[in-house]
């Protein structure tokens, strides 16, 4: 399987991005003559994150990229040798040098699918040694991606469909590709865009951004713009000195607002003029560097109205401190009165963007009925998932040499479900998911309209269900190292996520205290679990 | 400044790992003729993390690597052009193409230094356009590194100096180099090693690891090892069939423990034998796949005693579920009785390792007096910093064109300290830090033994202090793009961190409810703040 020519390949995970114990186990398997035993692992989580009932599956595109490029370079093998016993058989290192994923098969939930506890996000089968080595990188690539996609989906549910949600957390992420992953998968989960340029370049995420406080404070007002002239938007007519026009508008705006013309900060105004000269079609005012009411708003209005004369429309304002909801209301009221006063009706609906440590609670407040906020930028709360910073995915051996395997342990929470499995989503007549069914791979698929006896996980008794529709959940993406179908574009996975969520019943969808979603075992799978549990201490 | 030949360079941050607004501001500065205005930014945090009084500075080595390699490739510039207005002056893109950090100077706290709120971790000066562009990547590289180093230092303080602390969080990190960063800087902060192979290969972090449950469950007991023979440790004498010897020992062990020989799981035992054959000098038993008492412990003892006959010493056991403290005590008691019973005194002190969602509270319990735990593996709690998953560093403009700059805003918490500064740590006669002093760069350094009037931040009145020693805090690392001295090796920074922490007074060091550490302004700096604040609305 050749590595693809992929601009991201260089930043992507490498084979040694794994735990040492995967490598020591590899030697153990090899020494026991079991390196090529056919094995299957399942990657899943045990509990939905954030107290919700669902997660979104994500990270598959990174896994596929990783698998296709998987190859230990000489330097990698030398490093492995340096941490293994000095008398390790050199033939083991030859085995590692020749290793790739040409024997690996991956079934998985499509990215953007709803995922529930215990249902595999990935099924990975292939030679025991190599599929064991893949454990840590696959967990690393899937867990955080799915966590952040789920977090973004929750924030989208809280914000409602209308608000524009922007991810701005790169600086708060766990290093460079913590940021890249966060931007990519928060978009998949329902955000509209990201501030992260690299996510735009490498992943096609829409990128957004205008200016920061440093731009504003860098101007004192005494700077002389080398070229203050601006042509009208339509391209017809003479160029106009924007700085001069802004000063003229400032007098009218201050008179209207009852402020002195010396109240608004001249450096802030100079910064706005400089930005407007560079971006006449995309001027946004950052209002809170000095004082929103006495400086930011009048300076913004003066620049926006001067641009308006030339046929340009300001694209918005941003508030980044204080009571964002209240300030947005005040700003909107001011825009309305200025729109009337200066016969500039477009001013009424200038989008108001807010940012500043917005969490789920504050987001709900900003999204409430009557809010004048249009755009919400979220950083820390989306990328770090403070409510639950890890999804806790696991990767468990379910069969080897065709025989089912099970971790029993004395902690029932940590028991695994044995055997190679199929998974189905059973749907009601309205198309909403009723439960997910796990069964052995060799069992016939459940049929729509037919009654079925199943064992809900954690329940002591079986129940019957008659699904109106049945959907197989796991798709074959990689067979013996070959990609079976191209991964869908990110925007398509994003649309799938929104479709999937809209089909979920409100009781399962709501972010707080949702109804639990059932995952059930087939009778045969349940019988296998019973049999292996009983045989634990032979 | 040439990019170094660095195996990590390929995975490191790239120039477009930045927020779009840095790029739009770059165009704004350029259009205003200010791209080359000399400017200085400070990178700092406003509050120590985790409710503690201190942080550890970290991430500088990644920043230096990033700066030295900083260069926009053609594809990067093309992407920038695609998100800027179509009529942007092509000369701007020529400017970007020629951009590097040859004009950039960086002063910083050495990695592993104690850092306090408001004291710059980094001072970055150079042409306005380029030092603005650096904001997001530098924040991304410093914030998480410092957060994780601080988190690791806290965990080390809680565990005490004797326990071996191992980081195992790669699978819980924010993608590939979230994991690499976490492993690197948790080592700097006081951990002893990591499971992360890549951190070993690229950063020289000691790597650790043995086996997982999947290795154990992959064996049923019916496998035939291709070569069960093992030579004695000293190399003298005939090879022995280890599997046979283990079965013989199992009978004796079970008799001693009052178990039937059929109680211990044969698959688990086969896995232990396979592992011991591959690692006779590094055999560790993972005890909780089936039942610790009835299976894991007797199987471990049988293998350890069979190895012992050949002169090999088992390196430990690991417990990964249940009440770890209690099980460690039971295991230790068993080791003692087996040591006596089988005249194998080395068995008494077999190291006991534990893992499984260990947080600060559980760590304190495991580290208590009388605990039999020797090695503690921590994953999620170290890499995700659940108590505070982001440090919240900021990067603020403090001067431009030689003039001090200040963000005033109506939120006093978000005000910045203007001007190019120097920072000193004032120490008491016992060498413990008393307070950190910020002053203007041009002021003379404070002198040891001389009384000084300073303004503690947040206080309304000045106070006097007479330091026994004075340490300048910020060191010049990069001058006009040239590295002034090599960054110290990671292990040296780790030693500095432990030295720095040991000098900190217990009141400031304790993880919970510490005394606040004071940061103060010189009279001149305080006067400048007052002057600029008063001039806010001229």
Short mmCIF file of N, CA and C in Angstrom, two decimals, chain A residues 190-302:
data_model
loop_
_atom_site.label_atom_id
_atom_site.label_comp_id
_atom_site.label_asym_id
_atom_site.label_seq_id
_atom_site.Cartn_x
_atom_site.Cartn_y
_atom_site.Cartn_z
N UNK A 190 -20.78 20.86 13.39
CA UNK A 190 -21.85 21.83 13.22
C UNK A 190 -21.46 23.29 13.31
N UNK A 191 -20.16 23.60 13.54
CA UNK A 191 -19.74 24.99 13.49
C UNK A 191 -19.73 25.47 12.02
N UNK A 192 -19.72 26.81 11.85
CA UNK A 192 -19.75 27.35 10.49
C UNK A 192 -18.37 27.64 9.93
N UNK A 193 -17.38 27.74 10.80
CA UNK A 193 -16.06 28.08 10.31
C UNK A 193 -15.09 28.16 11.47
N UNK A 194 -13.85 28.50 11.12
CA UNK A 194 -12.78 28.52 12.11
C UNK A 194 -11.84 29.68 11.79
N UNK A 195 -11.14 30.13 12.81
CA UNK A 195 -10.11 31.14 12.58
C UNK A 195 -8.81 30.52 12.06
N UNK A 196 -8.73 29.20 12.07
CA UNK A 196 -7.46 28.50 11.84
C UNK A 196 -7.13 28.37 10.35
N UNK A 197 -6.16 29.13 9.92
CA UNK A 197 -5.77 29.15 8.50
C UNK A 197 -5.39 27.75 8.01
N UNK A 198 -4.65 27.00 8.83
CA UNK A 198 -4.16 25.70 8.38
C UNK A 198 -5.33 24.74 8.14
N UNK A 199 -6.37 24.86 8.95
CA UNK A 199 -7.55 24.03 8.75
C UNK A 199 -8.23 24.39 7.44
N UNK A 200 -8.12 25.65 7.07
CA UNK A 200 -8.65 26.06 5.77
C UNK A 200 -7.80 25.49 4.64
N UNK A 201 -6.49 25.63 4.79
CA UNK A 201 -5.59 25.19 3.72
C UNK A 201 -5.63 23.67 3.55
N UNK A 202 -5.57 22.94 4.67
CA UNK A 202 -5.43 21.48 4.56
C UNK A 202 -6.76 20.76 4.54
N UNK A 203 -7.78 21.32 5.16
CA UNK A 203 -9.03 20.58 5.30
C UNK A 203 -10.23 21.25 4.65
N UNK A 204 -10.02 22.43 4.11
CA UNK A 204 -11.15 23.10 3.46
C UNK A 204 -12.18 23.67 4.41
N UNK A 205 -11.82 23.85 5.66
CA UNK A 205 -12.75 24.48 6.61
C UNK A 205 -12.84 25.97 6.27
N UNK A 206 -14.07 26.54 6.19
CA UNK A 206 -14.17 27.98 5.93
C UNK A 206 -13.46 28.77 7.02
N UNK A 207 -12.61 29.72 6.63
CA UNK A 207 -11.87 30.48 7.64
C UNK A 207 -12.40 31.89 7.75
N UNK A 208 -12.33 32.41 8.97
CA UNK A 208 -12.92 33.71 9.29
C UNK A 208 -11.98 34.48 10.20
N UNK A 209 -12.07 35.81 10.13
CA UNK A 209 -11.27 36.62 11.04
C UNK A 209 -11.09 38.02 10.51
N UNK A 210 -10.92 38.97 11.42
CA UNK A 210 -10.73 40.36 10.99
C UNK A 210 -9.57 41.01 11.74
N UNK A 211 -9.81 41.49 12.97
CA UNK A 211 -8.71 42.15 13.66
C UNK A 211 -8.79 41.96 15.17
N UNK A 212 -7.63 42.17 15.82
CA UNK A 212 -7.49 41.97 17.26
C UNK A 212 -7.18 43.31 17.93
N UNK A 213 -7.17 43.29 19.26
CA UNK A 213 -6.89 44.52 20.00
C UNK A 213 -5.50 45.07 19.69
N UNK A 214 -4.56 44.20 19.41
CA UNK A 214 -3.20 44.69 19.16
C UNK A 214 -3.18 45.60 17.93
N UNK A 215 -4.00 45.28 16.94
CA UNK A 215 -4.07 46.15 15.77
C UNK A 215 -4.54 47.54 16.19
N UNK A 216 -5.53 47.57 17.05
CA UNK A 216 -6.08 48.85 17.51
C UNK A 216 -5.06 49.61 18.34
N UNK A 217 -4.44 48.91 19.30
CA UNK A 217 -3.51 49.65 20.18
C UNK A 217 -2.23 50.03 19.45
N UNK A 218 -1.96 49.41 18.31
CA UNK A 218 -0.73 49.76 17.60
C UNK A 218 -0.82 51.14 16.96
N UNK A 219 -2.02 51.69 16.86
CA UNK A 219 -2.19 53.03 16.28
C UNK A 219 -2.39 54.06 17.40
N UNK A 220 -1.69 55.20 17.28
CA UNK A 220 -1.90 56.27 18.26
C UNK A 220 -2.82 57.35 17.70
N UNK A 221 -2.94 57.39 16.39
CA UNK A 221 -3.73 58.44 15.77
C UNK A 221 -2.85 59.47 15.09
N UNK A 222 -1.55 59.43 15.40
CA UNK A 222 -0.66 60.41 14.78
C UNK A 222 -0.04 59.87 13.49
N UNK A 223 -0.33 58.61 13.17
CA UNK A 223 0.23 58.03 11.95
C UNK A 223 -0.39 58.69 10.71
N UNK A 224 0.40 58.81 9.68
CA UNK A 224 -0.12 59.35 8.42
C UNK A 224 -0.24 58.20 7.42
N UNK A 225 -1.46 57.81 7.02
CA UNK A 225 -1.60 56.71 6.06
C UNK A 225 -0.91 57.09 4.75
N UNK A 226 -0.12 56.19 4.18
CA UNK A 226 0.57 56.53 2.93
C UNK A 226 -0.41 56.81 1.79
N UNK A 227 -1.57 56.17 1.85
CA UNK A 227 -2.57 56.42 0.79
C UNK A 227 -3.96 56.32 1.39
N UNK A 228 -4.53 57.44 1.81
CA UNK A 228 -5.85 57.41 2.46
C UNK A 228 -7.00 57.43 1.46
N UNK A 229 -6.68 57.35 0.15
CA UNK A 229 -7.71 57.51 -0.87
C UNK A 229 -8.39 56.17 -1.17
N UNK A 230 -9.69 56.24 -1.36
CA UNK A 230 -10.46 55.02 -1.63
C UNK A 230 -11.45 55.30 -2.76
N UNK A 231 -11.51 54.37 -3.73
CA UNK A 231 -12.46 54.52 -4.84
C UNK A 231 -13.82 54.01 -4.42
N UNK A 232 -14.89 54.51 -5.01
CA UNK A 232 -16.23 54.00 -4.67
C UNK A 232 -16.37 52.51 -4.99
N UNK A 233 -17.29 51.86 -4.30
CA UNK A 233 -17.44 50.41 -4.44
C UNK A 233 -17.77 50.02 -5.88
N UNK A 234 -18.57 50.85 -6.54
CA UNK A 234 -18.99 50.50 -7.89
C UNK A 234 -17.88 50.74 -8.90
N UNK A 235 -16.79 51.37 -8.46
CA UNK A 235 -15.66 51.60 -9.37
C UNK A 235 -15.81 52.87 -10.17
N UNK A 236 -16.99 53.53 -10.15
CA UNK A 236 -17.23 54.78 -10.87
C UNK A 236 -17.01 55.95 -9.93
N UNK A 237 -16.49 57.03 -10.46
CA UNK A 237 -16.37 58.25 -9.67
C UNK A 237 -15.00 58.41 -9.06
N UNK A 238 -14.72 59.60 -8.55
CA UNK A 238 -13.37 59.92 -8.07
C UNK A 238 -13.06 59.23 -6.75
N UNK A 239 -11.78 59.03 -6.47
CA UNK A 239 -11.33 58.51 -5.18
C UNK A 239 -11.50 59.58 -4.12
N UNK A 240 -11.75 59.12 -2.92
CA UNK A 240 -12.08 60.04 -1.83
C UNK A 240 -11.10 59.79 -0.68
N UNK A 241 -10.72 60.82 0.05
CA UNK A 241 -9.87 60.67 1.22
C UNK A 241 -10.72 60.12 2.37
N UNK A 242 -10.54 58.84 2.66
CA UNK A 242 -11.41 58.20 3.65
C UNK A 242 -11.19 58.80 5.04
N UNK A 243 -9.94 59.06 5.40
CA UNK A 243 -9.64 59.58 6.73
C UNK A 243 -10.37 60.90 6.97
N UNK A 244 -10.38 61.77 5.95
CA UNK A 244 -11.04 63.07 6.08
C UNK A 244 -12.56 62.89 6.21
N UNK A 245 -13.11 61.98 5.39
CA UNK A 245 -14.54 61.74 5.46
C UNK A 245 -14.94 61.18 6.83
N UNK A 246 -14.10 60.33 7.38
CA UNK A 246 -14.40 59.75 8.69
C UNK A 246 -14.45 60.85 9.75
N UNK A 247 -13.51 61.81 9.68
CA UNK A 247 -13.52 62.90 10.67
C UNK A 247 -14.82 63.72 10.54
N UNK A 248 -15.26 63.92 9.31
CA UNK A 248 -16.50 64.67 9.12
C UNK A 248 -17.69 63.90 9.70
N UNK A 249 -17.74 62.59 9.43
CA UNK A 249 -18.82 61.78 9.98
C UNK A 249 -18.74 61.71 11.50
N UNK A 250 -17.54 61.74 12.04
CA UNK A 250 -17.41 61.63 13.50
C UNK A 250 -18.15 62.77 14.19
N UNK A 251 -18.04 63.98 13.65
CA UNK A 251 -18.74 65.13 14.26
C UNK A 251 -20.24 64.88 14.30
N UNK A 252 -20.79 64.39 13.19
CA UNK A 252 -22.25 64.17 13.13
C UNK A 252 -22.65 63.04 14.09
N UNK A 253 -21.83 61.97 14.11
CA UNK A 253 -22.15 60.83 14.99
C UNK A 253 -22.09 61.26 16.45
N UNK A 254 -21.05 62.00 16.82
CA UNK A 254 -20.91 62.42 18.23
C UNK A 254 -22.04 63.35 18.63
N UNK A 255 -22.43 64.22 17.71
CA UNK A 255 -23.54 65.13 18.02
C UNK A 255 -24.81 64.30 18.28
N UNK A 256 -25.01 63.29 17.43
CA UNK A 256 -26.19 62.44 17.59
C UNK A 256 -26.15 61.66 18.91
N UNK A 257 -24.95 61.24 19.30
CA UNK A 257 -24.83 60.42 20.52
C UNK A 257 -24.63 61.26 21.78
N UNK A 258 -24.49 62.57 21.61
CA UNK A 258 -24.25 63.41 22.79
C UNK A 258 -22.85 63.25 23.35
N UNK A 259 -21.89 62.97 22.49
CA UNK A 259 -20.50 62.85 22.93
C UNK A 259 -19.70 64.00 22.35
N UNK A 260 -18.58 64.34 23.01
CA UNK A 260 -17.65 65.28 22.40
C UNK A 260 -16.83 64.57 21.35
N UNK A 261 -16.38 65.29 20.32
CA UNK A 261 -15.58 64.63 19.26
C UNK A 261 -14.24 64.17 19.80
N UNK A 262 -13.83 64.70 20.96
CA UNK A 262 -12.55 64.24 21.52
C UNK A 262 -12.73 62.98 22.36
N UNK A 263 -13.96 62.54 22.60
CA UNK A 263 -14.18 61.32 23.41
C UNK A 263 -13.66 60.05 22.72
N UNK A 264 -14.04 59.79 21.50
CA UNK A 264 -13.56 58.55 20.85
C UNK A 264 -12.04 58.58 20.66
N UNK A 265 -11.40 57.45 20.92
CA UNK A 265 -9.94 57.37 20.89
C UNK A 265 -9.42 57.53 19.46
N UNK A 266 -8.52 58.49 19.22
CA UNK A 266 -8.06 58.72 17.83
C UNK A 266 -7.24 57.54 17.29
N UNK A 267 -6.55 56.81 18.18
CA UNK A 267 -5.78 55.65 17.71
C UNK A 267 -6.70 54.55 17.22
N UNK A 268 -7.77 54.35 17.96
CA UNK A 268 -8.74 53.34 17.55
C UNK A 268 -9.34 53.70 16.19
N UNK A 269 -9.64 54.98 16.02
CA UNK A 269 -10.23 55.41 14.75
C UNK A 269 -9.22 55.24 13.61
N UNK A 270 -7.97 55.57 13.89
CA UNK A 270 -6.93 55.41 12.87
C UNK A 270 -6.81 53.95 12.47
N UNK A 271 -6.92 53.06 13.48
CA UNK A 271 -6.84 51.62 13.19
C UNK A 271 -8.03 51.20 12.33
N UNK A 272 -9.21 51.68 12.67
CA UNK A 272 -10.40 51.33 11.88
C UNK A 272 -10.25 51.83 10.43
N UNK A 273 -9.73 53.05 10.30
CA UNK A 273 -9.55 53.60 8.94
C UNK A 273 -8.54 52.74 8.17
N UNK A 274 -7.43 52.38 8.86
CA UNK A 274 -6.42 51.56 8.19
C UNK A 274 -7.02 50.23 7.76
N UNK A 275 -7.82 49.64 8.63
CA UNK A 275 -8.42 48.36 8.29
C UNK A 275 -9.41 48.52 7.14
N UNK A 276 -10.19 49.60 7.20
CA UNK A 276 -11.19 49.84 6.14
C UNK A 276 -10.52 50.09 4.80
N UNK A 277 -9.35 50.73 4.82
CA UNK A 277 -8.64 50.96 3.55
C UNK A 277 -8.16 49.63 2.96
N UNK A 278 -7.78 48.71 3.83
CA UNK A 278 -7.32 47.40 3.35
C UNK A 278 -8.52 46.50 2.99
N UNK A 279 -9.61 46.65 3.72
CA UNK A 279 -10.78 45.78 3.52
C UNK A 279 -12.06 46.60 3.42
N UNK A 280 -12.18 47.43 2.40
CA UNK A 280 -13.40 48.27 2.34
C UNK A 280 -14.68 47.44 2.25
N UNK A 281 -14.58 46.24 1.67
CA UNK A 281 -15.78 45.40 1.54
C UNK A 281 -15.97 44.47 2.75
N UNK A 282 -15.06 44.52 3.69
CA UNK A 282 -15.15 43.58 4.82
C UNK A 282 -14.72 44.26 6.11
N UNK A 283 -15.20 45.49 6.29
CA UNK A 283 -14.80 46.22 7.49
C UNK A 283 -15.60 45.74 8.70
N UNK A 284 -14.85 45.33 9.74
CA UNK A 284 -15.48 44.99 11.02
C UNK A 284 -14.83 45.83 12.11
N UNK A 285 -15.63 46.33 13.02
CA UNK A 285 -15.07 47.12 14.14
C UNK A 285 -14.98 46.27 15.39
N UNK A 286 -13.79 46.25 16.00
CA UNK A 286 -13.62 45.61 17.31
C UNK A 286 -13.82 46.72 18.33
N UNK A 287 -14.84 46.61 19.17
CA UNK A 287 -15.35 47.80 19.86
C UNK A 287 -14.76 48.05 21.25
N UNK A 288 -14.12 47.06 21.87
CA UNK A 288 -13.88 47.20 23.31
C UNK A 288 -12.42 47.42 23.71
N UNK A 289 -11.62 47.99 22.83
CA UNK A 289 -10.23 48.23 23.23
C UNK A 289 -10.16 49.33 24.29
N UNK A 290 -10.96 50.37 24.13
CA UNK A 290 -10.94 51.46 25.11
C UNK A 290 -12.29 51.50 25.85
N UNK A 291 -13.31 52.07 25.21
CA UNK A 291 -14.65 52.10 25.82
C UNK A 291 -15.65 51.87 24.70
N UNK A 292 -16.50 50.86 24.85
CA UNK A 292 -17.44 50.52 23.77
C UNK A 292 -18.32 51.72 23.43
N UNK A 293 -18.89 52.30 24.45
CA UNK A 293 -19.92 53.32 24.22
C UNK A 293 -19.32 54.66 23.80
N UNK A 294 -18.23 55.04 24.49
CA UNK A 294 -17.66 56.37 24.26
C UNK A 294 -16.67 56.38 23.11
N UNK A 295 -16.18 55.21 22.71
CA UNK A 295 -15.12 55.22 21.71
C UNK A 295 -15.37 54.22 20.57
N UNK A 296 -15.54 52.95 20.93
CA UNK A 296 -15.66 51.93 19.90
C UNK A 296 -16.84 52.16 18.97
N UNK A 297 -18.02 52.41 19.57
CA UNK A 297 -19.21 52.57 18.74
C UNK A 297 -19.16 53.82 17.87
N UNK A 298 -18.86 55.00 18.45
CA UNK A 298 -18.82 56.17 17.56
C UNK A 298 -17.74 56.06 16.47
N UNK A 299 -16.57 55.50 16.82
CA UNK A 299 -15.56 55.33 15.78
C UNK A 299 -16.03 54.37 14.69
N UNK A 300 -16.67 53.30 15.12
CA UNK A 300 -17.18 52.35 14.12
C UNK A 300 -18.20 53.03 13.21
N UNK A 301 -19.14 53.75 13.82
CA UNK A 301 -20.21 54.38 13.03
C UNK A 301 -19.63 55.39 12.04
N UNK A 302 -18.63 56.15 12.50
CA UNK A 302 -18.04 57.16 11.60
C UNK A 302 -17.41 56.48 10.39
#
